[in-house]
CSV table of C-alpha atoms in Angstrom, one decimal:
chain,number,residue,atom,x,y,z
A,767,MET,CA,22.3,10.3,29.6
A,768,SER,CA,19.1,11.9,30.8
A,769,ARG,CA,16.2,9.9,31.3
A,770,VAL,CA,12.8,10.5,29.3
A,771,PRO,CA,9.9,11.3,31.5
A,772,GLY,CA,7.4,8.5,31.9
A,773,TRP,CA,4.4,10.4,30.8
A,774,LEU,CA,6.1,11.3,27.5
A,775,GLY,CA,6.8,7.7,26.7
A,776,LYS,CA,3.2,6.8,27.4
A,777,VAL,CA,2.0,9.5,24.9
A,778,GLY,CA,4.4,8.2,22.3
A,779,ALA,CA,3.2,4.6,22.8
A,780,GLY,CA,-0.4,5.7,22.5
A,781,LEU,CA,0.3,7.6,19.3
A,782,SER,CA,2.1,4.6,17.8
A,783,GLU,CA,-0.8,2.3,18.7
A,784,MET,CA,-3.3,4.7,17.2
A,785,GLY,CA,-1.3,4.9,13.9
A,786,GLU,CA,-1.3,1.1,13.7
A,787,ARG,CA,-5.0,1.0,14.1
A,788,LEU,CA,-5.4,3.6,11.4
A,789,ASP,CA,-3.2,1.6,9.1
A,790,GLU,CA,-5.3,-1.5,9.8
A,791,ARG,CA,-8.5,0.4,9.2
A,792,ARG,CA,-7.2,1.8,6.0
A,793,ALA,CA,-6.2,-1.7,4.8
A,794,GLU,CA,-9.7,-3.0,5.5
A,795,VAL,CA,-11.3,-0.2,3.6
A,796,ALA,CA,-9.0,-0.7,0.6
A,797,LYS,CA,-9.8,-4.5,0.7
A,798,GLU,CA,-13.6,-3.8,0.7
A,799,HIS,CA,-13.3,-1.5,-2.3
A,800,THR,CA,-11.2,-4.0,-4.2
A,801,GLU,CA,-13.8,-6.8,-3.7
A,802,ALA,CA,-16.8,-4.6,-4.7
A,803,ALA,CA,-15.1,-3.1,-7.8
A,804,PRO,CA,-16.0,-4.8,-11.3
A,805,GLU,CA,-13.4,-6.8,-13.1
A,806,PRO,CA,-11.1,-4.8,-15.3
A,807,PRO,CA,-11.9,-4.9,-19.0
A,808,ALA,CA,-9.9,-7.2,-21.2
A,809,GLU,CA,-6.9,-5.7,-22.9
A,810,HIS,CA,-8.4,-6.5,-26.4
A,811,PRO,CA,-12.3,-6.6,-26.2
A,812,GLU,CA,-14.2,-8.2,-29.1
A,813,PRO,CA,-16.4,-5.7,-31.0
A,814,ARG,CA,-20.1,-6.1,-30.4
A,815,GLU,CA,-23.0,-5.7,-32.9
A,816,PRO,CA,-25.3,-2.8,-32.1
A,817,VAL,CA,-28.6,-3.9,-30.6
A,818,PRO,CA,-31.5,-2.6,-32.7
A,819,VAL,CA,-33.9,-0.5,-30.8
A,820,THR,CA,-37.6,-1.5,-31.4
A,821,ILE,CA,-40.6,0.4,-30.5
A,822,ALA,CA,-43.4,-1.9,-29.2
A,823,ARG,CA,-46.7,-1.3,-30.9
A,824,ASP,CA,-50.0,-3.1,-30.2
A,825,ARG,CA,-50.9,-4.9,-33.5
A,826,PRO,CA,-53.8,-7.5,-33.8
A,827,ASP,CA,-53.4,-11.0,-35.2
A,828,PRO,CA,-53.4,-10.9,-39.0
A,829,SER,CA,-56.2,-13.5,-39.1
A,830,LEU,CA,-58.3,-11.3,-36.8
A,831,ALA,CA,-57.8,-8.4,-39.2
A,832,VAL,CA,-59.7,-10.2,-41.9
A,833,PRO,CA,-63.5,-9.5,-41.8
A,834,TRP,CA,-65.6,-12.3,-40.4
A,835,GLY,CA,-67.7,-12.6,-43.6
A,836,VAL,CA,-64.6,-13.0,-45.8
A,837,ARG,CA,-63.2,-15.8,-43.5
A,838,VAL,CA,-66.5,-17.6,-43.7
A,839,ALA,CA,-66.6,-17.3,-47.4
A,840,ALA,CA,-63.0,-18.6,-47.7
A,841,GLU,CA,-63.8,-21.6,-45.4
A,842,ALA,CA,-66.8,-22.4,-47.5
A,843,GLY,CA,-65.0,-21.8,-50.8
A,844,TRP,CA,-62.2,-24.3,-50.4
A,845,ARG,CA,-64.7,-27.0,-49.2
A,846,LEU,CA,-66.9,-26.3,-52.3
A,847,LEU,CA,-63.8,-26.6,-54.5
A,848,ILE,CA,-63.1,-30.0,-53.0
A,849,LEU,CA,-66.7,-31.1,-53.5
A,850,ALA,CA,-66.7,-29.8,-57.1
A,851,GLY,CA,-63.5,-31.7,-57.8
A,852,THR,CA,-64.9,-34.9,-56.3
A,853,VAL,CA,-68.1,-34.5,-58.4
A,854,TRP,CA,-66.1,-33.8,-61.5
A,855,VAL,CA,-63.9,-36.9,-61.0
A,856,LEU,CA,-67.1,-39.0,-60.3
A,857,MET,CA,-68.7,-37.8,-63.5
A,858,ARG,CA,-65.6,-38.6,-65.5
A,859,VAL,CA,-65.7,-42.1,-64.1
A,860,ILE,CA,-69.4,-42.5,-64.8
A,861,SER,CA,-68.9,-41.2,-68.4
A,862,ALA,CA,-66.1,-43.8,-68.9
A,863,VAL,CA,-68.4,-46.7,-67.9
A,864,GLN,CA,-71.7,-45.1,-68.9
A,865,LEU,CA,-73.1,-48.3,-70.4
A,866,VAL,CA,-72.5,-50.3,-67.3
A,867,VAL,CA,-74.0,-47.6,-65.0
A,868,LEU,CA,-77.1,-47.2,-67.1
A,869,ALA,CA,-77.6,-51.0,-67.3
A,870,PHE,CA,-77.3,-51.3,-63.5
A,871,VAL,CA,-79.7,-48.4,-62.9
A,872,ALA,CA,-82.2,-49.9,-65.3
A,873,ALA,CA,-81.8,-53.2,-63.5
A,874,LEU,CA,-82.5,-51.4,-60.2
A,875,LEU,CA,-85.7,-49.9,-61.6
A,876,ILE,CA,-86.9,-53.2,-63.0
A,877,THR,CA,-86.1,-54.9,-59.7
A,878,ALA,CA,-88.1,-52.3,-57.8
A,879,LEU,CA,-91.0,-53.1,-60.1
A,880,LEU,CA,-90.7,-56.9,-59.8
A,881,GLN,CA,-89.4,-57.4,-56.3
A,882,PRO,CA,-92.8,-57.2,-54.6
A,883,THR,CA,-94.0,-60.1,-56.7
A,884,VAL,CA,-91.0,-62.2,-55.6
A,885,ALA,CA,-91.7,-61.4,-52.0
A,886,ARG,CA,-95.3,-62.3,-52.4
A,887,LEU,CA,-94.4,-65.7,-54.0
A,888,ILE,CA,-92.0,-66.4,-51.2
A,889,ARG,CA,-94.7,-65.7,-48.6
A,890,TYR,CA,-96.9,-68.2,-50.5
A,891,GLY,CA,-94.2,-70.9,-49.9
A,892,PHE,CA,-92.2,-70.8,-53.1
A,893,PRO,CA,-88.4,-71.2,-52.8
A,894,ARG,CA,-86.5,-67.9,-53.5
A,895,GLY,CA,-84.9,-69.3,-56.7
A,896,VAL,CA,-88.2,-70.5,-58.1
A,897,ALA,CA,-90.0,-67.2,-57.2
A,898,THR,CA,-87.1,-65.2,-58.8
A,899,ALA,CA,-87.2,-67.3,-62.0
A,900,LEU,CA,-91.0,-67.1,-62.4
A,901,THR,CA,-91.1,-63.4,-61.8
A,902,ALA,CA,-88.2,-62.6,-64.1
A,903,ILE,CA,-89.5,-64.8,-66.9
A,904,LEU,CA,-92.9,-63.3,-66.7
A,905,GLY,CA,-91.6,-59.7,-66.6
A,906,PHE,CA,-89.2,-60.0,-69.5
A,907,VAL,CA,-91.8,-61.9,-71.6
A,908,VAL,CA,-94.3,-59.1,-71.1
A,909,MET,CA,-91.6,-56.5,-72.0
A,910,GLY,CA,-90.7,-58.5,-75.1
A,911,LEU,CA,-94.3,-58.9,-76.2
A,912,ILE,CA,-94.8,-55.1,-75.9
A,913,GLY,CA,-91.7,-54.4,-78.0
A,914,TRP,CA,-92.8,-57.0,-80.6
A,915,PHE,CA,-96.3,-55.7,-80.7
A,916,VAL,CA,-95.1,-52.1,-81.4
A,917,THR,CA,-92.7,-53.3,-84.1
A,918,TRP,CA,-95.4,-55.4,-85.7
A,919,GLN,CA,-98.0,-52.6,-85.7
A,920,VAL,CA,-95.5,-50.1,-87.2
A,921,MET,CA,-94.4,-52.6,-90.0
A,922,ALA,CA,-98.0,-53.6,-90.8
A,923,ASN,CA,-99.1,-50.0,-91.1
A,924,ILE,CA,-96.0,-48.4,-92.6
A,925,ASP,CA,-97.3,-48.5,-96.2
A,926,ASN,CA,-100.7,-47.1,-95.3
A,927,LEU,CA,-99.1,-44.5,-93.1
A,928,SER,CA,-96.7,-43.4,-95.9
A,929,ASP,CA,-99.7,-42.9,-98.2
A,930,GLN,CA,-101.6,-41.0,-95.6
A,931,VAL,CA,-98.6,-38.9,-94.9
A,932,GLN,CA,-98.2,-38.1,-98.6
A,933,ASN,CA,-101.9,-37.1,-98.8
A,934,GLY,CA,-101.5,-35.0,-95.7
A,935,VAL,CA,-98.5,-33.2,-97.2
A,936,ASP,CA,-100.5,-32.5,-100.4
A,937,ASP,CA,-103.4,-31.2,-98.2
A,938,LEU,CA,-101.0,-29.0,-96.2
A,939,ARG,CA,-99.6,-27.7,-99.5
A,940,ASN,CA,-103.0,-26.8,-100.8
A,941,TRP,CA,-103.9,-25.2,-97.5
A,942,LEU,CA,-100.8,-23.0,-97.6
A,943,LEU,CA,-101.6,-21.9,-101.2
A,944,LYS,CA,-105.2,-21.1,-100.4
A,945,GLY,CA,-104.8,-20.1,-96.8
A,946,PRO,CA,-104.4,-16.7,-95.2
A,947,PHE,CA,-100.6,-16.8,-95.3
A,948,HIS,CA,-100.5,-16.1,-99.1
A,949,VAL,CA,-97.7,-18.6,-99.8
A,950,THR,CA,-96.9,-18.9,-103.5
A,951,GLU,CA,-96.1,-22.0,-105.6
A,952,LYS,CA,-92.6,-20.6,-106.2
A,953,GLN,CA,-91.9,-20.3,-102.4
A,954,ILE,CA,-93.1,-23.9,-101.8
A,955,ASN,CA,-90.9,-25.2,-104.6
A,956,GLN,CA,-88.0,-23.3,-103.3
A,957,ILE,CA,-88.4,-24.8,-99.8
A,958,ALA,CA,-88.6,-28.3,-101.3
A,959,LYS,CA,-85.5,-27.6,-103.4
A,960,ASN,CA,-83.6,-26.4,-100.3
A,961,LEU,CA,-84.6,-29.6,-98.4
A,962,ARG,CA,-83.3,-31.8,-101.3
A,963,GLU,CA,-80.1,-29.8,-101.4
A,964,ALA,CA,-79.6,-30.1,-97.7
A,965,ILE,CA,-80.1,-33.9,-97.8
A,966,GLY,CA,-77.7,-34.2,-100.7
A,967,ALA,CA,-75.0,-32.1,-99.1
A,968,ASN,CA,-75.2,-34.1,-95.9
A,969,THR,CA,-75.2,-37.5,-97.5
A,970,ASP,CA,-71.8,-38.3,-95.9
A,971,GLN,CA,-73.1,-37.4,-92.4
A,972,ILE,CA,-76.2,-39.5,-92.9
A,973,THR,CA,-74.1,-42.5,-94.1
A,974,SER,CA,-71.8,-42.2,-91.2
A,975,ALA,CA,-74.7,-41.9,-88.8
A,976,GLY,CA,-76.1,-45.1,-90.3
A,977,LEU,CA,-72.7,-46.8,-89.8
A,978,GLU,CA,-72.7,-45.5,-86.2
A,979,GLY,CA,-76.1,-47.0,-85.8
A,980,VAL,CA,-74.6,-50.4,-86.0
A,981,GLN,CA,-72.4,-49.6,-83.0
A,982,VAL,CA,-75.4,-48.2,-81.2
A,983,ILE,CA,-77.3,-51.5,-81.8
A,984,VAL,CA,-74.4,-53.5,-80.4
A,985,GLU,CA,-74.2,-51.3,-77.4
A,986,ALA,CA,-77.9,-51.6,-76.9
A,987,LEU,CA,-77.8,-55.4,-77.0
A,988,THR,CA,-74.9,-55.4,-74.5
A,989,GLY,CA,-76.8,-53.1,-72.2
A,990,ILE,CA,-79.9,-55.3,-72.4
A,991,LEU,CA,-77.9,-58.4,-71.5
A,992,LEU,CA,-76.2,-56.6,-68.6
A,993,THR,CA,-79.6,-55.4,-67.4
A,994,VAL,CA,-81.1,-58.9,-67.5
A,995,PHE,CA,-78.3,-60.5,-65.6
A,996,SER,CA,-78.2,-57.7,-63.0
A,997,THR,CA,-81.9,-57.9,-62.5
A,998,LEU,CA,-81.7,-61.7,-61.9
A,999,PHE,CA,-79.0,-61.3,-59.3
A,1000,LEU,CA,-80.7,-58.4,-57.6
A,1001,LEU,CA,-84.0,-60.3,-57.4
A,1002,TYR,CA,-82.3,-63.5,-56.1
A,1003,ASP,CA,-79.5,-62.2,-53.9
A,1004,GLY,CA,-80.5,-58.6,-53.1
A,1005,PRO,CA,-80.3,-58.8,-49.3
A,1006,ARG,CA,-76.8,-60.2,-49.4
A,1007,ILE,CA,-75.7,-57.6,-51.9
A,1008,TRP,CA,-77.0,-54.9,-49.6
A,1009,GLN,CA,-75.3,-56.3,-46.5
A,1010,TRP,CA,-72.0,-56.5,-48.5
A,1011,SER,CA,-72.4,-52.9,-49.6
A,1012,LEU,CA,-72.8,-51.8,-46.0
A,1013,LYS,CA,-69.4,-53.2,-45.2
A,1014,LEU,CA,-67.9,-50.7,-47.6
A,1015,VAL,CA,-69.2,-47.8,-45.4
A,1016,PRO,CA,-67.1,-46.7,-42.4
A,1017,ALA,CA,-68.2,-48.4,-39.2
A,1018,ALA,CA,-69.3,-45.1,-37.5
A,1019,ALA,CA,-71.7,-44.3,-40.4
A,1020,ARG,CA,-72.8,-47.9,-41.0
A,1021,PRO,CA,-75.9,-47.8,-38.7
A,1022,ALA,CA,-77.2,-44.6,-40.3
A,1023,MET,CA,-76.8,-46.0,-43.8
A,1024,ALA,CA,-78.4,-49.2,-42.7
A,1025,GLY,CA,-81.5,-47.2,-41.8
A,1026,ALA,CA,-81.4,-44.9,-44.9
A,1027,GLY,CA,-81.0,-47.8,-47.4
A,1028,PRO,CA,-84.4,-49.4,-46.8
A,1029,ARG,CA,-86.2,-46.0,-46.9
A,1030,ALA,CA,-84.5,-45.2,-50.1
A,1031,TRP,CA,-85.5,-48.5,-51.6
A,1032,ARG,CA,-89.1,-47.9,-50.5
A,1033,THR,CA,-89.0,-44.5,-52.2
A,1034,LEU,CA,-87.6,-46.0,-55.4
A,1035,THR,CA,-90.2,-48.8,-55.4
A,1036,ALA,CA,-93.1,-46.4,-54.8
A,1037,TYR,CA,-91.8,-44.2,-57.6
A,1038,VAL,CA,-91.5,-47.0,-60.2
A,1039,ARG,CA,-94.8,-48.5,-59.4
A,1040,GLY,CA,-96.5,-45.1,-59.3
A,1041,THR,CA,-94.9,-44.1,-62.6
A,1042,VAL,CA,-96.0,-47.3,-64.3
A,1043,ILE,CA,-99.6,-46.8,-63.2
A,1044,VAL,CA,-99.7,-43.2,-64.3
A,1045,ALA,CA,-98.0,-44.0,-67.6
A,1046,LEU,CA,-100.5,-46.8,-68.2
A,1047,ILE,CA,-103.5,-44.5,-67.5
A,1048,ASP,CA,-102.1,-41.8,-69.8
A,1049,ALA,CA,-101.5,-44.3,-72.6
A,1050,VAL,CA,-104.9,-45.9,-72.4
A,1051,CYS,CA,-106.8,-42.5,-72.2
A,1052,ILE,CA,-104.8,-40.9,-75.0
A,1053,GLY,CA,-104.9,-44.1,-77.1
A,1054,VAL,CA,-108.7,-44.4,-76.8
A,1055,GLY,CA,-109.1,-40.7,-77.6
A,1056,ILE,CA,-107.0,-40.8,-80.8
A,1057,TYR,CA,-108.5,-44.1,-81.8
A,1058,PHE,CA,-112.0,-42.6,-81.9
A,1059,LEU,CA,-110.6,-39.5,-83.7
A,1060,GLY,CA,-109.5,-41.9,-86.5
A,1061,VAL,CA,-105.8,-41.3,-86.1
A,1062,PRO,CA,-103.9,-44.3,-87.6
A,1063,MET,CA,-101.7,-46.5,-85.5
A,1064,ALA,CA,-103.4,-45.5,-82.3
A,1065,VAL,CA,-102.2,-48.6,-80.4
A,1066,PRO,CA,-98.4,-48.1,-81.3
A,1067,LEU,CA,-98.8,-44.4,-80.4
A,1068,ALA,CA,-100.3,-45.4,-77.1
A,1069,VAL,CA,-97.3,-47.7,-76.4
A,1070,PHE,CA,-94.9,-44.8,-77.3
A,1071,ILE,CA,-96.8,-42.6,-74.9
A,1072,PHE,CA,-96.5,-45.2,-72.1
A,1073,LEU,CA,-92.7,-45.5,-72.7
A,1074,PHE,CA,-92.1,-41.8,-73.0
A,1075,SER,CA,-94.0,-41.2,-69.7
A,1076,PHE,CA,-91.0,-42.5,-67.8
A,1077,ILE,CA,-89.3,-39.2,-68.8
A,1078,PRO,CA,-91.0,-36.6,-66.6
A,1079,LEU,CA,-92.3,-33.4,-68.4
A,1080,VAL,CA,-90.2,-33.9,-71.5
A,1081,GLY,CA,-91.6,-37.4,-72.3
A,1082,ALA,CA,-95.2,-36.3,-72.1
A,1083,VAL,CA,-94.5,-33.3,-74.4
A,1084,ALA,CA,-92.6,-35.4,-76.9
A,1085,SER,CA,-95.2,-38.2,-77.0
A,1086,GLY,CA,-98.1,-35.8,-77.2
A,1087,ALA,CA,-96.4,-33.9,-80.0
A,1088,LEU,CA,-95.8,-37.1,-81.9
A,1089,ALA,CA,-99.5,-38.0,-81.7
A,1090,VAL,CA,-100.5,-34.5,-82.9
A,1091,VAL,CA,-98.1,-34.6,-85.8
A,1092,VAL,CA,-99.4,-37.9,-87.0
A,1093,ALA,CA,-103.0,-36.6,-86.7
A,1094,LEU,CA,-102.0,-33.4,-88.6
A,1095,VAL,CA,-100.3,-35.2,-91.6
A,1096,THR,CA,-103.0,-37.9,-91.9
A,1097,GLN,CA,-106.3,-36.4,-90.8
A,1098,GLY,CA,-105.9,-32.7,-91.1
A,1099,VAL,CA,-105.7,-29.6,-88.9
A,1100,PHE,CA,-109.1,-30.1,-87.2
A,1101,THR,CA,-108.3,-33.6,-86.1
A,1102,ALA,CA,-104.8,-32.4,-85.0
A,1103,LEU,CA,-106.4,-29.7,-82.8
A,1104,LEU,CA,-108.8,-32.3,-81.2
A,1105,THR,CA,-105.8,-34.6,-80.6
A,1106,LEU,CA,-104.0,-31.8,-78.9
A,1107,ALA,CA,-107.0,-31.1,-76.7
A,1108,VAL,CA,-107.1,-34.8,-75.7
A,1109,VAL,CA,-103.4,-34.8,-74.9
A,1110,LEU,CA,-103.5,-31.6,-72.9
A,1111,ALA,CA,-106.6,-32.8,-70.9
A,1112,VAL,CA,-105.0,-36.1,-70.0
A,1113,GLN,CA,-101.8,-34.4,-69.0
A,1114,GLN,CA,-103.6,-31.9,-66.8
A,1115,ILE,CA,-105.4,-34.8,-65.0
A,1116,GLU,CA,-102.1,-36.6,-64.6
A,1117,GLY,CA,-100.3,-33.6,-63.1
A,1118,HIS,CA,-103.0,-32.5,-60.7
A,1119,ILE,CA,-104.8,-35.7,-59.7
A,1120,LEU,CA,-102.9,-38.9,-60.7
A,1121,GLN,CA,-99.4,-38.1,-59.6
A,1122,PRO,CA,-100.3,-36.5,-56.2
A,1123,PHE,CA,-102.8,-39.3,-55.4
A,1124,ILE,CA,-100.7,-42.3,-56.7
A,1125,LEU,CA,-97.1,-41.2,-56.0
A,1126,GLY,CA,-98.0,-39.4,-52.7
A,1127,ARG,CA,-95.7,-37.4,-50.6
A,1128,ALA,CA,-93.0,-40.0,-50.3
A,1129,VAL,CA,-91.5,-39.3,-53.7
A,1130,ARG,CA,-92.7,-35.7,-54.2
A,1131,VAL,CA,-90.1,-33.6,-55.9
A,1132,HIS,CA,-90.4,-29.9,-56.6
A,1133,PRO,CA,-91.1,-29.1,-60.3
A,1134,LEU,CA,-88.0,-27.0,-60.6
A,1135,ALA,CA,-85.9,-29.9,-59.3
A,1136,VAL,CA,-87.6,-32.1,-61.8
A,1137,VAL,CA,-86.8,-29.8,-64.7
A,1138,LEU,CA,-83.2,-29.3,-63.7
A,1139,SER,CA,-82.5,-32.9,-63.0
A,1140,VAL,CA,-84.0,-34.1,-66.3
A,1141,ALA,CA,-82.0,-31.4,-68.1
A,1142,ALA,CA,-78.8,-32.4,-66.3
A,1143,GLY,CA,-79.4,-36.1,-66.8
A,1144,GLY,CA,-80.1,-35.6,-70.5
A,1145,MET,CA,-76.9,-33.6,-70.9
A,1146,VAL,CA,-74.8,-36.2,-69.1
A,1147,ALA,CA,-76.2,-39.5,-70.4
A,1148,GLY,CA,-78.9,-38.7,-73.0
A,1149,ILE,CA,-82.3,-40.3,-72.8
A,1150,GLY,CA,-81.1,-42.9,-70.2
A,1151,GLY,CA,-79.9,-40.1,-68.0
A,1152,ALA,CA,-83.2,-38.2,-68.3
A,1153,VAL,CA,-85.1,-41.4,-67.3
A,1154,VAL,CA,-83.1,-42.0,-64.1
A,1155,ALA,CA,-82.6,-38.4,-63.1
A,1156,VAL,CA,-85.9,-37.9,-61.2
A,1157,PRO,CA,-85.8,-41.2,-59.3
A,1158,LEU,CA,-82.2,-40.5,-58.3
A,1159,VAL,CA,-83.2,-37.1,-57.0
A,1160,ALA,CA,-86.1,-38.6,-55.1
A,1161,VAL,CA,-83.9,-41.3,-53.5
A,1162,LEU,CA,-81.2,-38.7,-52.6
A,1163,ASN,CA,-83.9,-36.5,-51.0
A,1164,THR,CA,-85.1,-39.4,-48.9
A,1165,VAL,CA,-81.5,-40.3,-47.8
A,1166,VAL,CA,-80.5,-36.8,-46.9
A,1167,SER,CA,-83.7,-36.2,-45.0
A,1168,TYR,CA,-83.3,-39.4,-43.0
A,1169,LEU,CA,-79.6,-38.8,-42.2
A,1170,LYS,CA,-80.4,-35.2,-41.1
A,1171,SER,CA,-83.1,-36.4,-38.7
A,1172,TYR,CA,-80.8,-39.3,-37.6
A,1173,SER,CA,-78.0,-36.9,-36.7
A,1174,GLN,CA,-80.3,-34.6,-34.8
A,1175,ALA,CA,-82.0,-37.3,-32.8
A,1176,PRO,CA,-81.1,-37.4,-29.0
A,1177,GLY,CA,-78.6,-40.0,-27.9
A,1178,ARG,CA,-77.0,-40.5,-31.3
A,1179,GLY,CA,-73.4,-40.1,-30.1
A,1180,ALA,CA,-70.5,-42.2,-31.2
A,1181,THR,CA,-71.1,-44.9,-28.6
A,1182,ALA,CA,-74.8,-45.2,-29.5
A,1183,VAL,CA,-73.9,-45.3,-33.3
A,1184,SER,CA,-71.3,-48.0,-32.9
A,1185,SER,CA,-73.5,-50.2,-30.8
A,1186,MET,CA,-76.6,-50.1,-33.0
A,1187,PRO,CA,-77.5,-53.2,-35.1
A,1188,VAL,CA,-76.7,-53.0,-38.8
A,1189,ASP,CA,-79.1,-55.7,-40.1
A,1190,PRO,CA,-82.4,-54.2,-41.1
A,1191,GLU,CA,-85.6,-56.1,-41.3
A,1192,PRO,CA,-85.8,-58.5,-44.3
A,1193,SER,CA,-88.9,-56.8,-45.6
A,1194,ASP,CA,-87.1,-53.5,-45.7
A,1195,GLN,CA,-83.8,-54.7,-47.3
A,1196,ALA,CA,-82.6,-53.2,-50.5
A,1197,PRO,CA,-83.2,-54.4,-53.0
C-alpha cells in the first residue's frame, strides 16, 4: 500500500483542527444568543385589561379657582352663622329665666350705687358685715319711702284729679265745638259711642288682663325678693364672687379678664351714679316748673320723671308726655304748652350739659347705639330690658376696648399671660 505524503497529512490535520475551532466558536455564539433572548411566552397567557391613555393637562387646584373675595366671604359667613346660633341659644336661655336675670341685673345696678358707701364705712373702721347691713337698710328704706310717697300722693289726689280731668274733658269738648276744626256735636257723640262699644266688646280681654295682673304682681314680688338677697350678697361677698367667677374663665384668658372686670365695674358704677344725679336734677327742675304752673300732683309727677329717666331717650319722652297730658286735661292748652316748653328746656340742658359733664367719656355711647340697644332691650325683656340695655352696652364697650388694647400690647404672649397675677386690687374688684 502506498504511503500518503507527509505534507498532505499535515494539511488534512490543519483543516480538521480549523473545523473543530469553527464548531466551538459556533457553539459559543449560539450559547450567547440563548442567554440574551427573552423567555418564551406562556402557552396560555392571561388576558390583560387595556391601559387607558390619559392626556396630561395643567389644571389649577379647585380651591384656587374660587375668587379670593368669595373665599373670604365664605370663611366669615360660617363663623357668623356659629355666632348667630350661639346668640340665639343664649337669648332662649335668658328668656326662660328672664325674671332671675332681670333681678340679678337690678341687684348689680343697686350694688354699683351702694358699694362706694360700703367701702367708705369700711375705711372708717366698720366691719364689712355691719357696713353692708347699714348701707342696705338705708338704701332700701329710702326706696321704700319713695314708693310709699308716690302711692300716697296719687291716692290722696285721685278724687281731685278725676274731677279736674272731667272738667278738662268738658273744656276740650267745648274747644273742639267752637274751635277752628269745625267738629260737630254729632261727631263727638259718635266718637264717644265708638269708645264705649270698644270697651264693651273687649270686656273679656280686660278681665283676663286683670287676672294676669295678679300673676304679674306675684312675679314682681318674687323679683324684688331676689333683687334684695342678691344685693346683700354682692355688697358683702362681692370680691369672693368675682374671684370665683374668674375660675370659670380659661387659664390663658384669665389675666385679661382680671384686668377687664374692674374697669367694667368702674364704668357701671360711674353710669349708675351719673344717671341718678341727672335723673334727680331733671325731676327737681321739671317738678318745680309744673308746680309753679299749677299742674296737680307735681311731686308724684316729678318722682315718675326721676324713675323714667333711667330709660334713656324713651323714658324722658314718656315722662314728659305724661306731665303735658296732665296739664292739658286739668289746666288747659296754654298750661300744657308751657309745661311742654319746660320739659323740652330741661331735656336739652340734660343732653348737652349734664350728661357730658357728669357721665364723662368713660360711659359715652353713641346715640345710635343708645336707640338700638333700648329698642332691642325693650323687645327682648320689656321695660326691664330697656333699663339695662344702655349700661350693658357701655360695659361691653369698655371690656372690648380693654381686651383689644391688652392683646396689642407688647410682650403679651402666652408665657406672659400665664404668668401674670389674677388678683386685682381690692378697691378695683367687682363688685
